[in-house]
XYZ file of N, CA, C and O in Angstrom:
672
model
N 68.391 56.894 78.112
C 67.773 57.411 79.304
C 67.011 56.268 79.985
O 66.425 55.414 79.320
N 67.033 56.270 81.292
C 66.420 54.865 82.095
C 64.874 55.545 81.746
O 64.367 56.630 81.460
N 64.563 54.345 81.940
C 63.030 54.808 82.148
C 62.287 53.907 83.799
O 62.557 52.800 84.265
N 61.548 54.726 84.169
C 60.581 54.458 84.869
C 59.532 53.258 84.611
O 58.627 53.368 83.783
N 59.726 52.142 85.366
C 58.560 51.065 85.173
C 58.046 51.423 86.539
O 58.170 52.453 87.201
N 57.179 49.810 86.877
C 56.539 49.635 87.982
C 57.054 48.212 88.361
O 57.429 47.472 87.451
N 57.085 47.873 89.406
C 57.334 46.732 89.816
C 56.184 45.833 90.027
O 55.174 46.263 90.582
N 56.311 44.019 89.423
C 54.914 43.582 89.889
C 53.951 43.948 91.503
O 52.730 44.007 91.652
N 55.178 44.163 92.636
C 54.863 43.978 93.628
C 53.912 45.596 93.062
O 52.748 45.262 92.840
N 54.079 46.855 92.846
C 53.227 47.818 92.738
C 51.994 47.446 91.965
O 50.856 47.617 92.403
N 52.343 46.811 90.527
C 50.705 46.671 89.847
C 50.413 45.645 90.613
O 49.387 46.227 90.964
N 50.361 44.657 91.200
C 49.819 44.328 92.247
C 48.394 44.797 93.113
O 47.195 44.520 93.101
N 49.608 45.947 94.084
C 48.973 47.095 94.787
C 47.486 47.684 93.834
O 46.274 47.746 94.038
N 48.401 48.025 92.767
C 47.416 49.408 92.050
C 46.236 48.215 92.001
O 45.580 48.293 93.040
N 45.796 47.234 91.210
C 45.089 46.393 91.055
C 44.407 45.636 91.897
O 43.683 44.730 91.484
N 44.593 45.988 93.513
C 44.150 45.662 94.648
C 43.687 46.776 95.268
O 43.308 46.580 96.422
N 43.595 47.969 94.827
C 43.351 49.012 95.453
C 42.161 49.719 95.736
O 41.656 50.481 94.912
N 41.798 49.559 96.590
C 40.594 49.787 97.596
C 39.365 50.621 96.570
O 38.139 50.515 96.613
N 40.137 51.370 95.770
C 39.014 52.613 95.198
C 39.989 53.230 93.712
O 41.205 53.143 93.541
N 39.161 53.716 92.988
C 40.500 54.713 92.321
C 41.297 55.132 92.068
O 42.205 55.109 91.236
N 40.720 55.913 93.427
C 41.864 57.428 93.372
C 42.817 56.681 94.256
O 43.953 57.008 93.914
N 42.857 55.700 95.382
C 44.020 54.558 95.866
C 45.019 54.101 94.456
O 46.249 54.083 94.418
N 44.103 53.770 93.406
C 45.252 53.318 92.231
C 45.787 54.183 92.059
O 47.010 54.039 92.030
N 45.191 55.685 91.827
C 46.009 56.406 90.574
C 46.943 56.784 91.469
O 48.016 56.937 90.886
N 47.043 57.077 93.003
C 47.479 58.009 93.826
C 49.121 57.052 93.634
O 50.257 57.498 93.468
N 48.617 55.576 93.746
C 50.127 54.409 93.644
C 50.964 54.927 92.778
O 52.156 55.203 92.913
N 50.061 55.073 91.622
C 50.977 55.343 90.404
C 51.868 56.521 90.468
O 52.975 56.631 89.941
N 51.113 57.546 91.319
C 51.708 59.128 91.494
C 53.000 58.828 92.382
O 54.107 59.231 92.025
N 52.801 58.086 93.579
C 53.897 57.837 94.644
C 54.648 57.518 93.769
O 55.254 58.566 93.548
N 55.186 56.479 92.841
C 56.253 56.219 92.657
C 56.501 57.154 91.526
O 57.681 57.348 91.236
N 55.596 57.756 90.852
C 56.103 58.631 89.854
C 56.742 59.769 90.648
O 57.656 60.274 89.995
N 56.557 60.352 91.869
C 56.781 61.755 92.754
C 58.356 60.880 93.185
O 59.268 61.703 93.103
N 58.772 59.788 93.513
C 59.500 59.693 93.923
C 60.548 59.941 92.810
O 61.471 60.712 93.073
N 60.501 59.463 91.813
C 61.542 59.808 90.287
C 61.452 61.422 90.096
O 62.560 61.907 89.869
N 60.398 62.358 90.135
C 60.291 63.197 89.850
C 60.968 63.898 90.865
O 61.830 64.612 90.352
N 60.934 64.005 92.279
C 61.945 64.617 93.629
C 63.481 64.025 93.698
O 64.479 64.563 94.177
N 63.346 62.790 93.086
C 64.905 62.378 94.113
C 65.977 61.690 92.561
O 67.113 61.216 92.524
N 64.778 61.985 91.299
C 66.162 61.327 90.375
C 65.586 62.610 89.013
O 65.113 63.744 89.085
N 65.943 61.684 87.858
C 65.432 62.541 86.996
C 63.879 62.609 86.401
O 63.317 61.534 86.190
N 63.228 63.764 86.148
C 61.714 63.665 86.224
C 61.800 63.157 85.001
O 61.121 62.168 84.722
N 62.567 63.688 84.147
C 62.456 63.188 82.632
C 62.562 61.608 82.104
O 62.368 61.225 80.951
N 62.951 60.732 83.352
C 62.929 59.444 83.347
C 61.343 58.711 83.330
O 61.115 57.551 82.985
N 60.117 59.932 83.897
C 59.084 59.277 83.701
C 58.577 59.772 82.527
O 58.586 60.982 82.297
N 57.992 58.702 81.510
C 57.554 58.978 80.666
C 56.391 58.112 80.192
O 56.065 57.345 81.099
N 55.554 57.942 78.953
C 54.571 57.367 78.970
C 53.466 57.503 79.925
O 53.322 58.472 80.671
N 52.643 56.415 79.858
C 51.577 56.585 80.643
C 51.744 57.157 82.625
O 51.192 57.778 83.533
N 52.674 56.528 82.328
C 52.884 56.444 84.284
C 53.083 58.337 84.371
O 52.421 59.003 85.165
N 53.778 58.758 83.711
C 53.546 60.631 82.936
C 52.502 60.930 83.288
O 52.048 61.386 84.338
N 51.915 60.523 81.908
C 50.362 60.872 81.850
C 49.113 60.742 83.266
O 47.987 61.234 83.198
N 49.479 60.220 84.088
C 48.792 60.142 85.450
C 49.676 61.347 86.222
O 49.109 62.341 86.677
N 50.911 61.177 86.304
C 51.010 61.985 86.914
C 50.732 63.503 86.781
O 50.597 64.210 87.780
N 50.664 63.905 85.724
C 50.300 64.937 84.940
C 48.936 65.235 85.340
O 48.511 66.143 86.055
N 48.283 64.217 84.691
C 46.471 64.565 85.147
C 46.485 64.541 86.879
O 46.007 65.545 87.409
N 46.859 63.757 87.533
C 46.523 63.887 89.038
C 47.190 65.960 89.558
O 46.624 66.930 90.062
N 48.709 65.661 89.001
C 48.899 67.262 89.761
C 48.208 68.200 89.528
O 47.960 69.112 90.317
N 47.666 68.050 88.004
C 46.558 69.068 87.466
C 45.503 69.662 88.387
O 45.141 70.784 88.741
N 45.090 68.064 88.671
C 43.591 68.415 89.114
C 43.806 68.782 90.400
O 43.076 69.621 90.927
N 44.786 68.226 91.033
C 45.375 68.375 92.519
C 45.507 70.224 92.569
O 44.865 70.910 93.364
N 46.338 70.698 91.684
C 46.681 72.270 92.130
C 45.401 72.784 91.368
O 45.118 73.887 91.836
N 44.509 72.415 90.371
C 43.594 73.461 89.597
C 42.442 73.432 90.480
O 41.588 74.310 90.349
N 42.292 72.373 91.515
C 41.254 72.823 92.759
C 41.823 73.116 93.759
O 41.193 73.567 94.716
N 42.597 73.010 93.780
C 43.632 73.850 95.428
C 43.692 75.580 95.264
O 43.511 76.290 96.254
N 43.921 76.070 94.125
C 43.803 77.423 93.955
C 43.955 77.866 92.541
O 44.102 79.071 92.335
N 43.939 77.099 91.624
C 44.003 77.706 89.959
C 45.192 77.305 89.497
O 46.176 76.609 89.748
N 44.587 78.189 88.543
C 46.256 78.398 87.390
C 47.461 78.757 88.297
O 48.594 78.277 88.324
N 46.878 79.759 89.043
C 48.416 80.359 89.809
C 48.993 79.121 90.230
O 50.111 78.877 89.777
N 48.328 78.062 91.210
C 49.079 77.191 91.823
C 49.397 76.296 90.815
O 50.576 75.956 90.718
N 48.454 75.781 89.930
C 49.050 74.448 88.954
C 50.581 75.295 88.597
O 51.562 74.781 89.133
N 50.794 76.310 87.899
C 52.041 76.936 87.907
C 53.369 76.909 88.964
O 54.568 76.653 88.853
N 52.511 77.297 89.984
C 53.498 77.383 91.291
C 54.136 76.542 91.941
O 55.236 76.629 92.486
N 52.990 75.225 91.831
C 53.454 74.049 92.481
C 54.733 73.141 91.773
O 54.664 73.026 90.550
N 55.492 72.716 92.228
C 56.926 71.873 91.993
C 56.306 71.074 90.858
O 57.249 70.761 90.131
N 55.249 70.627 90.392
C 55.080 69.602 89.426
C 54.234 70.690 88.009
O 53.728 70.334 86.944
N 54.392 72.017 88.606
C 54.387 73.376 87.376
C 55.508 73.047 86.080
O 55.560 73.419 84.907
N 56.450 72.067 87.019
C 57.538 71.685 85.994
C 57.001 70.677 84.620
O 57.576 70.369 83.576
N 55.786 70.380 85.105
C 55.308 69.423 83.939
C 54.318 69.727 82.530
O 54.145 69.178 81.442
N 53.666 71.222 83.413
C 52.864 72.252 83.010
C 52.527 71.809 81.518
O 51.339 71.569 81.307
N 53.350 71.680 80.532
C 53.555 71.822 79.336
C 53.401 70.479 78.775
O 53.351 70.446 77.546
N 53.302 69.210 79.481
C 53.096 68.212 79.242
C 51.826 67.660 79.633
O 51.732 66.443 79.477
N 50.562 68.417 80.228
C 49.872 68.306 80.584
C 48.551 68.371 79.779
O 47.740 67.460 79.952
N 48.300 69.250 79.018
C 47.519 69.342 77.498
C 47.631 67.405 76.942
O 46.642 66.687 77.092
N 48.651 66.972 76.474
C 48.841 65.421 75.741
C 48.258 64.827 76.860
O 47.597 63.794 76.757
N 48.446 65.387 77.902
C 48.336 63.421 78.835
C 46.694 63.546 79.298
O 46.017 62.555 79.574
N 46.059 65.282 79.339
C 45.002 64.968 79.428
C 43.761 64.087 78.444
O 42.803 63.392 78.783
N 44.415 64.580 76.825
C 44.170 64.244 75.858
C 44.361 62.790 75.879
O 43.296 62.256 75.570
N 45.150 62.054 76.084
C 45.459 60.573 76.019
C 44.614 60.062 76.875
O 43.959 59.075 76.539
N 44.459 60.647 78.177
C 43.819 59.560 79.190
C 42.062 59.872 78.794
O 41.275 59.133 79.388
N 41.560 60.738 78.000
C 40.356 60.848 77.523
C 39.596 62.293 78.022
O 38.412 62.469 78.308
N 40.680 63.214 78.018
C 39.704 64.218 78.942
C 39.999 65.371 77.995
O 40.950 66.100 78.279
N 39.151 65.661 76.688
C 40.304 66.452 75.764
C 39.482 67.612 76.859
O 40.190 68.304 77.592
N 38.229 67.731 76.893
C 37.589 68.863 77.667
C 38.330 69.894 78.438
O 38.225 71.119 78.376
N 39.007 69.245 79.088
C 40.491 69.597 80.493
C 41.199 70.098 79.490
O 41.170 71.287 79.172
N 41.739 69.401 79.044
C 43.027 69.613 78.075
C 42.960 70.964 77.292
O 44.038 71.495 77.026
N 41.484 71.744 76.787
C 41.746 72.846 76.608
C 42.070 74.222 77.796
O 42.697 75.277 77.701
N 41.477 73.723 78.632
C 41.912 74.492 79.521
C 43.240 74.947 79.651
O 43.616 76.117 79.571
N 44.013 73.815 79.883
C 45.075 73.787 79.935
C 45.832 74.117 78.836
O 47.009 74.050 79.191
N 45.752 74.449 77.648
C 46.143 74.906 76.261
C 45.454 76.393 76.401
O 45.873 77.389 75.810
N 44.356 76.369 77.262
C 44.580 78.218 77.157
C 45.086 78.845 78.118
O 45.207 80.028 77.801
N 45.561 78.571 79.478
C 46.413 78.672 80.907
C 47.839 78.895 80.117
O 48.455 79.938 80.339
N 48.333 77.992 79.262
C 49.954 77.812 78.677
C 50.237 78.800 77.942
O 51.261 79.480 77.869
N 48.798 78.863 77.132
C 48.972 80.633 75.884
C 48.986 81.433 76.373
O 49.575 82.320 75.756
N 48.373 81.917 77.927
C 48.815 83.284 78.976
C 50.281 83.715 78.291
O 50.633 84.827 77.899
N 50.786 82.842 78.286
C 52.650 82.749 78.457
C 53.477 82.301 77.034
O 54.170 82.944 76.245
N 53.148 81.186 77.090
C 53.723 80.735 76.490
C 53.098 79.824 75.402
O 52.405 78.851 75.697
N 53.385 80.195 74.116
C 52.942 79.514 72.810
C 53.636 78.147 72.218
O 54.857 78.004 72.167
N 52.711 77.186 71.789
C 53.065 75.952 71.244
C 54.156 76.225 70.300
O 54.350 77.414 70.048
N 55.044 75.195 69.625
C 55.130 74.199 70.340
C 55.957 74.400 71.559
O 56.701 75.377 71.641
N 55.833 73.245 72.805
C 56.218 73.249 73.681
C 57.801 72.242 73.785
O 58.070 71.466 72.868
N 58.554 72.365 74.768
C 59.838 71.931 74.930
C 59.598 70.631 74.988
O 58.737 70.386 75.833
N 60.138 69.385 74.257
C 60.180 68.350 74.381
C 60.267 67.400 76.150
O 59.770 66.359 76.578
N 60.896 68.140 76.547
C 61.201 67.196 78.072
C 61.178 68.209 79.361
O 61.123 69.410 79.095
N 61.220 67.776 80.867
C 60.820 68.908 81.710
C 61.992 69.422 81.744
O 61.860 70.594 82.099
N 63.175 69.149 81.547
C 64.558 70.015 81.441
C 64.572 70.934 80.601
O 65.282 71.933 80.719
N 63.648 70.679 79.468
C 64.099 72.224 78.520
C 62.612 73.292 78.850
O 62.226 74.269 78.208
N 62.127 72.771 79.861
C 60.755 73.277 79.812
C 61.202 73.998 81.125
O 60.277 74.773 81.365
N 62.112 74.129 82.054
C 62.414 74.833 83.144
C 62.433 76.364 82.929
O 61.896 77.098 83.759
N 63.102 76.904 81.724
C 63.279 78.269 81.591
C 61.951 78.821 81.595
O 61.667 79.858 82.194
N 61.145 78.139 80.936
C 59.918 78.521 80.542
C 58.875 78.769 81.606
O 58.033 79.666 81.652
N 59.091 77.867 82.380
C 58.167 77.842 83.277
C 58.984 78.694 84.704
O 58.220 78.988 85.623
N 60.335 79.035 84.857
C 60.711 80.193 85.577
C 60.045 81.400 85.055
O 59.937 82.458 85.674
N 59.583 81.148 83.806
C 59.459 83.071 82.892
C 57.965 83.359 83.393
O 57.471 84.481 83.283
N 57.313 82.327 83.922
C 55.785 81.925 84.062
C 55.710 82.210 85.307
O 54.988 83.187 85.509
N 56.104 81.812 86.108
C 56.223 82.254 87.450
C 57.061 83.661 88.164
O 56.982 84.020 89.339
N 57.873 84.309 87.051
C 58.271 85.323 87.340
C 57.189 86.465 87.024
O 56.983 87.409 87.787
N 56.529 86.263 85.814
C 55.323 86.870 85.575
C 54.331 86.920 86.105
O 53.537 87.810 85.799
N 54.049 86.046 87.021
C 53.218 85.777 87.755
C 53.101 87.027 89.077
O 52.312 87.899 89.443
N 54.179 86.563 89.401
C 54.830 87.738 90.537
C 55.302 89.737 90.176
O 55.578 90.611 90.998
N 55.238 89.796 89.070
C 55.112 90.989 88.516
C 53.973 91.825 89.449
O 53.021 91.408 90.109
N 54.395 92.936 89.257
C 53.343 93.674 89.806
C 52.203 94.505 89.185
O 51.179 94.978 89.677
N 52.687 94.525 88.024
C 51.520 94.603 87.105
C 50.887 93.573 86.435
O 50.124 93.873 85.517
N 51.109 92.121 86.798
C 50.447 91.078 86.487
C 48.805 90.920 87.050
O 48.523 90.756 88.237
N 48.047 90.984 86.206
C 46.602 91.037 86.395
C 45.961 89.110 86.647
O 45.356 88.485 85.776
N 46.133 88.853 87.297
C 45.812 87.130 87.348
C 44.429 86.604 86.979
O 44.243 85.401 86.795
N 43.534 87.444 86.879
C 41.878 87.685 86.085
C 42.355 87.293 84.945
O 41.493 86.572 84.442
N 43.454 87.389 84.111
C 43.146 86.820 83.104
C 43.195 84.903 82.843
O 43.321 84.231 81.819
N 42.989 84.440 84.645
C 43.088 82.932 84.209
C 41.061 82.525 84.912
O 40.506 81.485 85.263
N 40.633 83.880 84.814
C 39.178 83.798 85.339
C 38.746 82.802 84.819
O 38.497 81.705 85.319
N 38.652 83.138 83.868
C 37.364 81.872 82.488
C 38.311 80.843 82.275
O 37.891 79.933 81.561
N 39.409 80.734 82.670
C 39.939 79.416 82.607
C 39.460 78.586 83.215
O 38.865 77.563 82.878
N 39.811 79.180 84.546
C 39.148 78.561 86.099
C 37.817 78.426 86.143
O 37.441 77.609 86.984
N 36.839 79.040 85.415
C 35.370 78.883 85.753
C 35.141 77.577 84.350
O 34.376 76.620 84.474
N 35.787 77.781 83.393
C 35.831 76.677 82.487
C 35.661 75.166 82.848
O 34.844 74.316 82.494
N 37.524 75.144 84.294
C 37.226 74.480 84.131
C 36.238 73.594 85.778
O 35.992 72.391 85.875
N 35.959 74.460 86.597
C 35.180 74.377 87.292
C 33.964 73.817 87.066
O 33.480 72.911 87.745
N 33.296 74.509 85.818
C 32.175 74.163 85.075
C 32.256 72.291 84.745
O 31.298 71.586 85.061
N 33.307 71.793 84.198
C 33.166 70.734 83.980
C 33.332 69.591 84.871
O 32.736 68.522 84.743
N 34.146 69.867 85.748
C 34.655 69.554 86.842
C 33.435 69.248 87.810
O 33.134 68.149 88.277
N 32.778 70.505 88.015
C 31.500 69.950 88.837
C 30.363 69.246 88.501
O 29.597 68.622 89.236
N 30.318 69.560 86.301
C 29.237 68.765 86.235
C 29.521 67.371 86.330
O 28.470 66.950 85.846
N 30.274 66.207 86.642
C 30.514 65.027 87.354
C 32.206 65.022 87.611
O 33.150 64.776 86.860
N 32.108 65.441 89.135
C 33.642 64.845 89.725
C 34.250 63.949 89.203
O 35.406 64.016 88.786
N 33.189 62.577 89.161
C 33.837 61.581 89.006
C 34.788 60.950 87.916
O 35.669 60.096 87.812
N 34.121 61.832 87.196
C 34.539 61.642 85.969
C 35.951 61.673 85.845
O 36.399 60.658 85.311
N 36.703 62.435 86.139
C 37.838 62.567 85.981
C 39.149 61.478 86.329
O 40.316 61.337 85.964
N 38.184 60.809 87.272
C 39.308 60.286 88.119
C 38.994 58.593 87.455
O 39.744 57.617 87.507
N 37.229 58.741 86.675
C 37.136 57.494 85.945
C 38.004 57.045 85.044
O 38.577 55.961 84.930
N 38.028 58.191 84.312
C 38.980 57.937 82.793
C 40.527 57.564 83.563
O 41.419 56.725 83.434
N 40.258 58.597 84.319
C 42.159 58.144 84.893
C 42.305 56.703 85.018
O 42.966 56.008 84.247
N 41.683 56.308 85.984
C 41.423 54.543 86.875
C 41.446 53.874 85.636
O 42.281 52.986 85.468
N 40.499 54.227 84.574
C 40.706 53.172 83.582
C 41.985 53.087 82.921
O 42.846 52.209 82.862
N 41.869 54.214 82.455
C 43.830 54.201 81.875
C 44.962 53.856 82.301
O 45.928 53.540 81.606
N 44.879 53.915 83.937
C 45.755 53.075 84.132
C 45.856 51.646 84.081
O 46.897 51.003 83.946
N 44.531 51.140 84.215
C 44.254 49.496 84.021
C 44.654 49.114 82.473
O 45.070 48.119 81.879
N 44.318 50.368 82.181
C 44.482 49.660 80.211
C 45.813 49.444 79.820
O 46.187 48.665 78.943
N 46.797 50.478 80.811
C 48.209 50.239 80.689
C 49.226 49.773 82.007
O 50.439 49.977 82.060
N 48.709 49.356 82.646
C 49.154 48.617 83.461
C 50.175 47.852 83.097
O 51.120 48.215 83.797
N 50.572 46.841 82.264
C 51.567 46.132 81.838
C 52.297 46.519 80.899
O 53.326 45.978 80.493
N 51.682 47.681 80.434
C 53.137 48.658 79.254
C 54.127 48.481 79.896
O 55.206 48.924 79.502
């Protein structure tokens, strides 16, 4: 399976980048581009693991669980628990291990191709009409709670992790 690098001309970029969330966002562009136009399962490792934590945080403040689910990178859902864990945020990472048990119980599908059924069954449930969505309340206030006690935080551990692996 190919894998996903970066080109010097990108760590470059990322390593010139104005602020942060400018790095991590680099790393996401070219990861979104493998993930839309080739195979997602080609990204793996760290350059993953950002992308993972950025969509997270991207759909879990845009509107919750429903959207981290809903949104096109819901496809990663299940890979998202490890990469929060790796980049230093186990805090997040339970969240996200109790959002997945709504549905669906560990262990999880090795790659986002075998993880598709799963996450159709997640979103079909979702849409049920007897689906009660309160039950991702205390997820969401969980992880709200941590989230607000320093923003920054999140996007620190990220920034660093990518510097630490930058040349993987």
């Amino acid at each position: 399976m190919p894998r996903l690098v970066l080109t010097e001309a990108q760590k470059q970029a990322i390593r010139q980048a104005q602020s942060p969330e400018a790095a991590c966002h680099l790393v996401c562009d070219v990861a979104d581009d493998a993930f839309f136009s080739g195979n997602p399962d080609d990204i793996t490792g760290w350059i993953r693991d950002v992308l993972c934590v950025e969509t997270f945080f991207g759909a879990m403040c845009d509107g919750g669980v429903d959207t981290w689910f809903d949104w096109d990178h819901g496809r990663l859902a299940h890979l998202v628990p490890d990469a929060l864990r790796a980049v230093g945020l186990p805090e997040f990472a339970s969240c996200a291990d109790k959002a997945l048990a709504v549905h669906f119980p560990p262990p999880y599908p090795a790659t986002i191709q075998d993880w598709s059924e799963a996450i159709e069954h997640i979103r079909d449930a979702q849409l049920e009409e007897d689906f009660d969505d309160s039950v991702y309340d205390a997820i969401e206030q969980e992880f709200f709670a941590l989230y607000h006690a320093d923003k920054t935080c999140f996007r620190t551990k990220l920034h660093r992790y990518v510097l630490e692996h930058l040349e993987d």
